[in-house]
mmCIF file of C-alpha atoms in Angstrom:
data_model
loop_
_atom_site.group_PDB
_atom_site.id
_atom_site.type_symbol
_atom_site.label_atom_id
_atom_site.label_comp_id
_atom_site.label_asym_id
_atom_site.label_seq_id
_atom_site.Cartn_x
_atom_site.Cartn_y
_atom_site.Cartn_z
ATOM 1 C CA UNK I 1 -14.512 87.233 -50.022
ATOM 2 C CA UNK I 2 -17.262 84.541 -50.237
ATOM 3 C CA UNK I 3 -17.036 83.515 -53.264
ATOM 4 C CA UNK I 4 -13.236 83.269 -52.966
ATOM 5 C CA UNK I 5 -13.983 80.816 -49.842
ATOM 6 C CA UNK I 6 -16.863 78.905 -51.638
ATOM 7 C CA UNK I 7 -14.370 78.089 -54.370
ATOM 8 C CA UNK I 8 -11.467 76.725 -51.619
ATOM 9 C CA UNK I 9 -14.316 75.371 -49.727
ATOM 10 C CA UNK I 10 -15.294 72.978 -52.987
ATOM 11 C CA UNK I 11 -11.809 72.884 -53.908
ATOM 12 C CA UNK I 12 -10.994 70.859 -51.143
ATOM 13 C CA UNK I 13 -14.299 68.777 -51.049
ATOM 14 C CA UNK I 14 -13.567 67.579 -54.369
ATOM 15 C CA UNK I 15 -9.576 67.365 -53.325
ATOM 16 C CA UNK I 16 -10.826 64.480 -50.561
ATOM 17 C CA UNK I 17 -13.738 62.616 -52.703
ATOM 18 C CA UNK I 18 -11.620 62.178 -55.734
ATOM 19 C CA UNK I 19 -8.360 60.967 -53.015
ATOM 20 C CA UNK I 20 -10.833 58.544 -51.416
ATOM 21 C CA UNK I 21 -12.233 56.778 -54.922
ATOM 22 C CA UNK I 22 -8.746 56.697 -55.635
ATOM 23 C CA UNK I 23 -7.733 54.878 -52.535
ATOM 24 C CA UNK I 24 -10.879 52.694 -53.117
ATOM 25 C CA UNK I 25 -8.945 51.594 -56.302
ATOM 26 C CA UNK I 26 -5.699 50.303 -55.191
ATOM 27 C CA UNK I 27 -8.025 47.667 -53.014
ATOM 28 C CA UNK I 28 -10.722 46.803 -55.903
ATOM 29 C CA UNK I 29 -7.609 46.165 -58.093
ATOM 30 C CA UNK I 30 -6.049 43.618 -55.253
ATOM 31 C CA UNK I 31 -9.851 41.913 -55.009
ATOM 32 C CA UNK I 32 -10.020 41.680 -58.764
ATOM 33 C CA UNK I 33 -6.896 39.785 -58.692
ATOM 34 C CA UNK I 34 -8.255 36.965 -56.357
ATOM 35 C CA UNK I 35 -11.246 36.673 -58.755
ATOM 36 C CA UNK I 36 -9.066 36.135 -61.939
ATOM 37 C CA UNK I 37 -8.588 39.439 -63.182
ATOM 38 C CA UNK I 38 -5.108 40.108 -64.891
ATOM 39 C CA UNK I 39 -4.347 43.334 -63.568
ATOM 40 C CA UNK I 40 -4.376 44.856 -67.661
ATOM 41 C CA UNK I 41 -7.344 43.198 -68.906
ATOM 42 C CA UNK I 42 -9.139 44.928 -65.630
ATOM 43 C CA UNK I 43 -7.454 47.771 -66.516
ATOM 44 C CA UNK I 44 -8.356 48.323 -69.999
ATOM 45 C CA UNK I 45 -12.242 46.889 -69.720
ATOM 46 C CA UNK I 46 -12.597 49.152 -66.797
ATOM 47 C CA UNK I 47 -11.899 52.619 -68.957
ATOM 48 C CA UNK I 48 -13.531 51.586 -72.152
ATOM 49 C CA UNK I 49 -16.499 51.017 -69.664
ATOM 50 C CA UNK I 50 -15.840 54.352 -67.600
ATOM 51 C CA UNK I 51 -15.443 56.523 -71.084
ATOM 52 C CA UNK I 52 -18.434 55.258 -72.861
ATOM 53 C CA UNK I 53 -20.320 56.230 -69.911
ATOM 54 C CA UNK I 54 -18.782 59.878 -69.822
ATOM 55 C CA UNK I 55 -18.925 60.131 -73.524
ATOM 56 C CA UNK I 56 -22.852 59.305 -73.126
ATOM 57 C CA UNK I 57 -22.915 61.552 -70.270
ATOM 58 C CA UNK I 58 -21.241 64.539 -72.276
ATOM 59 C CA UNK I 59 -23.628 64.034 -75.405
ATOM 60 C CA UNK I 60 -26.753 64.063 -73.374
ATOM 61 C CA UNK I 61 -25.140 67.201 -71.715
ATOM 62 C CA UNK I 62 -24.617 68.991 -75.020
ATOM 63 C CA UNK I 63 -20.794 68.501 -74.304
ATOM 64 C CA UNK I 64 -19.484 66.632 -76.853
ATOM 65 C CA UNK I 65 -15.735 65.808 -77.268
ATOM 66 C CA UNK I 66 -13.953 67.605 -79.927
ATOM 67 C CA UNK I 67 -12.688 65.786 -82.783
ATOM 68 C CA UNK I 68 -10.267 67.879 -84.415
ATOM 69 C CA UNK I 69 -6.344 67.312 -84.532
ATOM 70 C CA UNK I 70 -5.898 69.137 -81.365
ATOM 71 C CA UNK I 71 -7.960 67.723 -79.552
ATOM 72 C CA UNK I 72 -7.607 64.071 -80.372
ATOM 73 C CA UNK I 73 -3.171 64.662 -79.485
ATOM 74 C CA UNK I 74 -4.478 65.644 -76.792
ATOM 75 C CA UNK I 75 -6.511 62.635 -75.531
ATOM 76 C CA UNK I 76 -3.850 60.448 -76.509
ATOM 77 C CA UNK I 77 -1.003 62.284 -74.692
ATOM 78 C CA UNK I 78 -3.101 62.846 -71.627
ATOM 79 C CA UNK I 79 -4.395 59.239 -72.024
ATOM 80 C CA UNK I 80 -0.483 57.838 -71.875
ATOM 81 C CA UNK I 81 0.697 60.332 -68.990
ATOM 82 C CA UNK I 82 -1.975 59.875 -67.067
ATOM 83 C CA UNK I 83 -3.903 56.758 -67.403
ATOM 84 C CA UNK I 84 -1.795 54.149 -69.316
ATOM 85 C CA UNK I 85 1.403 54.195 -68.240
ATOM 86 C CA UNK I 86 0.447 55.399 -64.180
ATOM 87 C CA UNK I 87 -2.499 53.102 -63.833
ATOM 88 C CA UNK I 88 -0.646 49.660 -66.213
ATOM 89 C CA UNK I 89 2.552 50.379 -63.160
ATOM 90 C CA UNK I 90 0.042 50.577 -60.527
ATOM 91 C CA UNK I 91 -2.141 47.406 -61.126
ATOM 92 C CA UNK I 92 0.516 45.526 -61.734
ATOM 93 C CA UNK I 93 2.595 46.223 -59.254
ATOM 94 C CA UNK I 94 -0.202 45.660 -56.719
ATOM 95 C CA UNK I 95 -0.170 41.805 -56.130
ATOM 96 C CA UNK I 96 3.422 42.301 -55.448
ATOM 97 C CA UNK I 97 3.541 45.289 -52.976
ATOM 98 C CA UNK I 98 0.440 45.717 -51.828
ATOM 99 C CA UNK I 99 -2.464 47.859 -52.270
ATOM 100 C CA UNK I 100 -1.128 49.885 -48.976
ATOM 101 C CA UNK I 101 2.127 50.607 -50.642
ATOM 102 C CA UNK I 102 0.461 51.218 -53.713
ATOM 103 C CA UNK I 103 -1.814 53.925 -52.718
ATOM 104 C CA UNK I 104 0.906 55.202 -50.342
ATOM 105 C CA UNK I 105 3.332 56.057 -53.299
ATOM 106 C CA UNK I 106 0.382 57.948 -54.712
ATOM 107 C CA UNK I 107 1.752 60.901 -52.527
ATOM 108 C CA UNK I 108 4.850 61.464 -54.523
ATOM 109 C CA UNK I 109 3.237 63.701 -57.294
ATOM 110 C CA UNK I 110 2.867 66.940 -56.064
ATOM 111 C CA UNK I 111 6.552 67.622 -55.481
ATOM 112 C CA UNK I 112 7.516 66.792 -59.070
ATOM 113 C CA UNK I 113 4.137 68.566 -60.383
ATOM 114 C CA UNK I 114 4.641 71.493 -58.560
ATOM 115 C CA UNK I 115 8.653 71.542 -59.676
ATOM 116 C CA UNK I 116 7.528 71.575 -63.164
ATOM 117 C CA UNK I 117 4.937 73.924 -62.812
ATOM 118 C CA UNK I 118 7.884 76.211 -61.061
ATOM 119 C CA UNK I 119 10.120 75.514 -64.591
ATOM 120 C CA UNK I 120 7.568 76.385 -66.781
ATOM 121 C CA UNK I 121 6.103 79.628 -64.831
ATOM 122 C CA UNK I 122 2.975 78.032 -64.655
ATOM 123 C CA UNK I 123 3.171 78.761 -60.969
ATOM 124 C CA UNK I 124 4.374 81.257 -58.728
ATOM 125 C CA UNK I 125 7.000 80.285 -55.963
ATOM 126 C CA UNK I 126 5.164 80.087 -52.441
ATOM 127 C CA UNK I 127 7.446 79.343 -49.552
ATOM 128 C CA UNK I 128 4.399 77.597 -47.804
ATOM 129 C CA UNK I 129 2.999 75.886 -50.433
ATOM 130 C CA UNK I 130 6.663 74.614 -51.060
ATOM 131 C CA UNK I 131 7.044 74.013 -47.632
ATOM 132 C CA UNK I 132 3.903 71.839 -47.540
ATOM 133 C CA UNK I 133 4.910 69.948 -50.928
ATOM 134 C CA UNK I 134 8.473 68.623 -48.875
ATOM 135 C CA UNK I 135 6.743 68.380 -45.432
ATOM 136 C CA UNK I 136 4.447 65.623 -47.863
ATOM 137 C CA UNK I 137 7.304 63.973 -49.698
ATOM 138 C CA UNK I 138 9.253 63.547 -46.137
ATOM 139 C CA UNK I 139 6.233 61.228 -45.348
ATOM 140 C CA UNK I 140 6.588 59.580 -49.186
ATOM 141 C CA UNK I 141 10.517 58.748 -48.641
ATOM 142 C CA UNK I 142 10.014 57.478 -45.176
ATOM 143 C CA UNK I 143 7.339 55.125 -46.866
ATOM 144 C CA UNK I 144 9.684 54.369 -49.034
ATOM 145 C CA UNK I 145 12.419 53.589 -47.102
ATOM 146 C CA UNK I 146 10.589 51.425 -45.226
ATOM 147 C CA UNK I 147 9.467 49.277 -47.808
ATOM 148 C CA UNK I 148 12.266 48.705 -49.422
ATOM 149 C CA UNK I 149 14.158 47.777 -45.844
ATOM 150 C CA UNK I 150 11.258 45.362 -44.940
ATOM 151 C CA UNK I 151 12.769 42.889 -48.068
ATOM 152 C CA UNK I 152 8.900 41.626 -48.337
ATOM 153 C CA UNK I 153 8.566 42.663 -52.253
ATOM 154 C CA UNK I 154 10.787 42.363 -55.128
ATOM 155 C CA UNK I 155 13.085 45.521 -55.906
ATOM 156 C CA UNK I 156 11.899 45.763 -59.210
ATOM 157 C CA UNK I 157 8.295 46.143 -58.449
ATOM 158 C CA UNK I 158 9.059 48.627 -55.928
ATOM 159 C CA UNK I 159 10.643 50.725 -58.141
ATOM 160 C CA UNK I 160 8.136 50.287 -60.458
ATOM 161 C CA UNK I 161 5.008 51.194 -58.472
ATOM 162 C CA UNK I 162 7.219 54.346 -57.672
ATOM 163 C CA UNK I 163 7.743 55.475 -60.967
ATOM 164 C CA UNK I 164 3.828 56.116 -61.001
ATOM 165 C CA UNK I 165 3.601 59.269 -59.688
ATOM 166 C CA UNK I 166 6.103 60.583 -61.946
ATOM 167 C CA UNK I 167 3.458 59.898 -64.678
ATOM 168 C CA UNK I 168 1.195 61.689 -62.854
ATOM 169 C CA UNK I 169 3.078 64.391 -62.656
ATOM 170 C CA UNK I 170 3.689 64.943 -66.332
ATOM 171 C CA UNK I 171 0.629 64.177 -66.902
ATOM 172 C CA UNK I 172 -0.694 66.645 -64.142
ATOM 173 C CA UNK I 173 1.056 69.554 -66.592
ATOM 174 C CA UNK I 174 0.398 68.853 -69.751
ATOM 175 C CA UNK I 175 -3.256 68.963 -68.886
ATOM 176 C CA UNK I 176 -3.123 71.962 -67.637
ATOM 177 C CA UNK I 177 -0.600 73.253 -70.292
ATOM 178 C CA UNK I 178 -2.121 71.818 -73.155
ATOM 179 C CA UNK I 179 -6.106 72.652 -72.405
ATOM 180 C CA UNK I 180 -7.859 72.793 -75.594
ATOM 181 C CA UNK I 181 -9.017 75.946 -75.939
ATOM 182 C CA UNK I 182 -13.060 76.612 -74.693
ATOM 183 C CA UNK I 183 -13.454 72.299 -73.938
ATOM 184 C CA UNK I 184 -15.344 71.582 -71.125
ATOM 185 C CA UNK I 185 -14.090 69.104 -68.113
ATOM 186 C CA UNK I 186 -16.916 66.751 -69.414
ATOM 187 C CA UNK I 187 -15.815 67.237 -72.903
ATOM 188 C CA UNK I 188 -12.648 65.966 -72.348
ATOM 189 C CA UNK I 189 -12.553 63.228 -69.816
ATOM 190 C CA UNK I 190 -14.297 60.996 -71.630
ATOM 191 C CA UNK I 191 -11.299 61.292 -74.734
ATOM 192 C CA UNK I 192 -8.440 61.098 -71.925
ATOM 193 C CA UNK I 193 -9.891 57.755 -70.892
ATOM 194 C CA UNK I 194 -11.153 55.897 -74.229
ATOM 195 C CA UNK I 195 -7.307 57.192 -75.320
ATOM 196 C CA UNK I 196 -5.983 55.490 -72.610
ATOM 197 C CA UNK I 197 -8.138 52.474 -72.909
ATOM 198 C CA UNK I 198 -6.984 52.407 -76.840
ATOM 199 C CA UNK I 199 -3.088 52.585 -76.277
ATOM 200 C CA UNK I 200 -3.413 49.452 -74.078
ATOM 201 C CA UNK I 201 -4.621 47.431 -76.709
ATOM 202 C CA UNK I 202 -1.157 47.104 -78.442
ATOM 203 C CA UNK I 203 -0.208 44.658 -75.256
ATOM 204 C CA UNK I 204 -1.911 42.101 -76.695
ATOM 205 C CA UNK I 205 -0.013 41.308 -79.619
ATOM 206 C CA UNK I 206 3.618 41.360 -77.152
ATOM 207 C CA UNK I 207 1.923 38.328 -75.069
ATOM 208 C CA UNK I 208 -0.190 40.475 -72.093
ATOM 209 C CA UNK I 209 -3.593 39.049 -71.286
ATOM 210 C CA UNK I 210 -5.859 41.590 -72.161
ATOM 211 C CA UNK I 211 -9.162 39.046 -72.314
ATOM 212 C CA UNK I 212 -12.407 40.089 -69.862
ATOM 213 C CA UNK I 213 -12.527 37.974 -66.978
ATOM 214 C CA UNK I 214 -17.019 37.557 -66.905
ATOM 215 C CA UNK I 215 -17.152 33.715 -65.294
ATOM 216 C CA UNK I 216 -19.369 35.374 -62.594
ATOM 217 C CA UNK I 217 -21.284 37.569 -61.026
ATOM 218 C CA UNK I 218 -18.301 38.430 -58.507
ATOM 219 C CA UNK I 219 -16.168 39.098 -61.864
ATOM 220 C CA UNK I 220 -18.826 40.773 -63.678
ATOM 221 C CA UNK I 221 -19.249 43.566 -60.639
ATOM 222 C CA UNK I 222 -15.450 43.931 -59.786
ATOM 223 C CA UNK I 223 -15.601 45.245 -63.109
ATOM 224 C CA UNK I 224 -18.875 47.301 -62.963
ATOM 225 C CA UNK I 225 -17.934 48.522 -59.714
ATOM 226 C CA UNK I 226 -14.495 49.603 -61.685
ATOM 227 C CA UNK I 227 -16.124 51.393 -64.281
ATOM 228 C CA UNK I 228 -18.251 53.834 -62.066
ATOM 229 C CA UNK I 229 -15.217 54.556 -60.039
ATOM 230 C CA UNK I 230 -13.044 55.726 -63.184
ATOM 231 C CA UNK I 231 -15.971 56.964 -64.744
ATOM 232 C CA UNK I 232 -16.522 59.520 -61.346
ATOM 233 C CA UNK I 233 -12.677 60.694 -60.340
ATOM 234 C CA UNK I 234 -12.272 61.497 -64.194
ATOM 235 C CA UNK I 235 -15.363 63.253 -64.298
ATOM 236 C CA UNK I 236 -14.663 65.524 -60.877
ATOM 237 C CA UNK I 237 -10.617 64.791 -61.774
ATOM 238 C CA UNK I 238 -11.061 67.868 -64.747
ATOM 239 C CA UNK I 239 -13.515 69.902 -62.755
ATOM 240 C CA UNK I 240 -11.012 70.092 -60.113
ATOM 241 C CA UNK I 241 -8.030 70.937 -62.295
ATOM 242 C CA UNK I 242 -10.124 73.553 -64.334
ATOM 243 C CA UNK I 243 -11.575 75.078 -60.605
ATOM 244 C CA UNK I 244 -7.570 74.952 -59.040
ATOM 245 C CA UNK I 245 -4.964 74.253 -61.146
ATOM 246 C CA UNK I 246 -2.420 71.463 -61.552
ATOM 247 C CA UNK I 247 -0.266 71.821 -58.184
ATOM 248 C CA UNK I 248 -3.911 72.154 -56.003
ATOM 249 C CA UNK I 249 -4.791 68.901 -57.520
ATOM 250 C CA UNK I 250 -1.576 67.169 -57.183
ATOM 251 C CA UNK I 251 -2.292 66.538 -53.503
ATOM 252 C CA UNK I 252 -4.971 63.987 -54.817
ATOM 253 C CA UNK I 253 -2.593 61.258 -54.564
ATOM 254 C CA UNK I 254 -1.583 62.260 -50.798
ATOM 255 C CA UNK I 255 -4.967 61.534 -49.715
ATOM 256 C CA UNK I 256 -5.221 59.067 -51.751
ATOM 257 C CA UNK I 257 -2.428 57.489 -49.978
ATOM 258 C CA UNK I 258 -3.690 57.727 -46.621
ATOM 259 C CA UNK I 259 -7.488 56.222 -47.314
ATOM 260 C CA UNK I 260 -5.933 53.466 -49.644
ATOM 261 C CA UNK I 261 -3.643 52.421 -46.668
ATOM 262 C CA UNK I 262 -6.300 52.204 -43.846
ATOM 263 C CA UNK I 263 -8.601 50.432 -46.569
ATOM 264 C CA UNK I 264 -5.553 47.776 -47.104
ATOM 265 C CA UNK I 265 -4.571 47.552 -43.844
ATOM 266 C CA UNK I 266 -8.524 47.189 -42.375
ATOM 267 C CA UNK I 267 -9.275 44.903 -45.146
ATOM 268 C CA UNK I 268 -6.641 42.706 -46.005
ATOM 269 C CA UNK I 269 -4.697 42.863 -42.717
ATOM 270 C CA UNK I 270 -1.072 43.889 -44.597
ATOM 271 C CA UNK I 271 0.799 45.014 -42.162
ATOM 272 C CA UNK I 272 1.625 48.776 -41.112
ATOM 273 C CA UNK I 273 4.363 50.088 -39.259
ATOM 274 C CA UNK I 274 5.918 53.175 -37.720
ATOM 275 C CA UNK I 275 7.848 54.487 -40.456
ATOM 276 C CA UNK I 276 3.759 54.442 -42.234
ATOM 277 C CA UNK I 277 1.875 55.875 -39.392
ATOM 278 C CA UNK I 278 4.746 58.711 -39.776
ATOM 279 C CA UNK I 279 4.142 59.168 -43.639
ATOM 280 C CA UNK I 280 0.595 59.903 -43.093
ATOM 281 C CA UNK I 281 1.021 62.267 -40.435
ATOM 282 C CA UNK I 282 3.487 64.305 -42.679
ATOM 283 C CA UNK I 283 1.301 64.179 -45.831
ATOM 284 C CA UNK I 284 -1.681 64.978 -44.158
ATOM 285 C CA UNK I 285 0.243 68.020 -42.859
ATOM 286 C CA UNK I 286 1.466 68.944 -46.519
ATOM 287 C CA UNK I 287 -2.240 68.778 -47.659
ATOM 288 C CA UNK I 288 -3.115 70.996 -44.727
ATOM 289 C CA UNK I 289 0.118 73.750 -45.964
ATOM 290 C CA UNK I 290 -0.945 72.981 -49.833
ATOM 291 C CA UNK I 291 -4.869 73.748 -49.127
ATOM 292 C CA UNK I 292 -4.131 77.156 -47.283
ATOM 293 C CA UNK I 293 -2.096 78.611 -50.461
ATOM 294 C CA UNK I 294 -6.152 78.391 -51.590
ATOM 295 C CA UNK I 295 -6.772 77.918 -55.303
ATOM 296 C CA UNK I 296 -5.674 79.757 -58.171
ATOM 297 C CA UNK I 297 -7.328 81.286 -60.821
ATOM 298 C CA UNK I 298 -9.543 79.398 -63.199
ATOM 299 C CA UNK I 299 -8.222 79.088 -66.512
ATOM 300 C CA UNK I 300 -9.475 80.773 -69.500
#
């Protein structure tokens, strides 16, 4: 049908422009940290920037956030699942693995998302869709593997950049789960990130510098550049959920892997290696399984 192909069709357009700003991140994170930036502070100024812009965008769209009870649980939770806990790993983690591993271990979700999904009957099973979810994580645990055998980065902050897409993941569902009822994407992107931003905060009374880094114009545009990059995935990030569901836009992270990688390895020269070039093969190929399964339903 063509409207059934029109929706895969901008299913997977916004699958691969959302994975590509995401890759962009993992790199303007590692540039922010040669210009001073402690990888919170950029953090938190980056999506109290990128949800004051949404939240302008969604009142001069007639889209305003709700306030109620429901609604503001729900920015919180979805703020910690998927933007404090995910992101405050990530960037720190960074300037000791790498952007390239970084972004790489942004493949992990949609195994974990698509698992939970299966427990809660959110989804139905799909041998190829399944098959395309382990054909992807094959490429994550070879990644993996390799990292931790190369002895170049501290255990610890291995680990830790790994535990990110498990965020995701939960975070992935109880998006989807927990949907206010009749919000818009607009509405609610805006909420997910100011929550985020506001959970943060807390860090600065344990000893974390959360203080803006504006000595320049360098500075100053790292963080601009930041703002507008949150600012678009988010925006796109609940358009895409609404249009395909939480599994569908799991595989994010897998292209966000891949672009993220090239980007770190073309900019910054880290090194890559077999065991990488064999990850990206096999999570381009899960994307490639994922994406036929097409999209599900809109929700109500």
């Amino acid at each position: 049908m063509p409207g059934s192909r029109s929706r895969s069709f901008l299913a997977l357009s916004l699958l691969f422009t959302i994975g590509a700003l995401m890759g962009l991140t993992t790199n303007l994170v590692k540039i922010a940290g040669t210009q001073g930036w402690p990888p919170l502070a950029y953090l938190l100024w980056s999506l109290l920037g990128s949800g004051l812009l949404l939240l302008a965008l969604s009142w001069l769209r007639g889209e305003r956030p709700g306030l109620g009870a429901t609604s503001l649980r729900y920015y919180l939770a979805s703020g910690l699942l998927s933007i404090t806990l995910p992101n405050g790993l990530m960037f720190s983690s960074i300037p000791h693995v790498g952007a390239g591993f970084a972004a790489m271990c942004l493949a992990f979700p949609p195994l974990v998302t698509y698992l939970l999904a299966l427990a809660l009957r959110m989804e139905g099973p799909s041998r190829i869709r399944l098959l395309g979810i382990c054909v992807g994580l094959l490429g994550s645990v070879l990644l993996a593997l390799g990292k931790l055998h190369s002895g170049d980065s501290p255990y610890l902050w291995v680990l830790a950049a790994l535990c990110v897409p498990v965020f995701l993941a939960l975070g992935n569902i109880y998006r989807s789960r927990y949907w206010p009822q009749g919000a818009s994407p607009l509405s609610l992107a805006p909420g997910m990130l100011l929550g985020g931003a506001l959970l943060l905060l807390p860090l600065s009374g344990l000893g974390f510098d959360l203080q803006p880094r504006l000595h320049d114009a360098t500075a100053i545009a790292l963080l601009a550049g930041q703002m507008a990059l949150f600012a678009m995935v988010y925006a796109l990030f609940f358009v895409l959920q609404k249009l395909a569901g939480a599994v569908f836009l799991s595989q994010i992270g897998s292209v966000a892997a891949i672009i993220g990688a090239a980007m770190a390895i073309g900019l910054f020269g880290e090194n890559g290696s077999l065991s990488m070039l064999l990850a990206a093969v096999c999570i381009v190929g899960g994307v490639l399984l994922v994406a036929s399964r097409g999209t599900k339903e809109a929700q109500a």
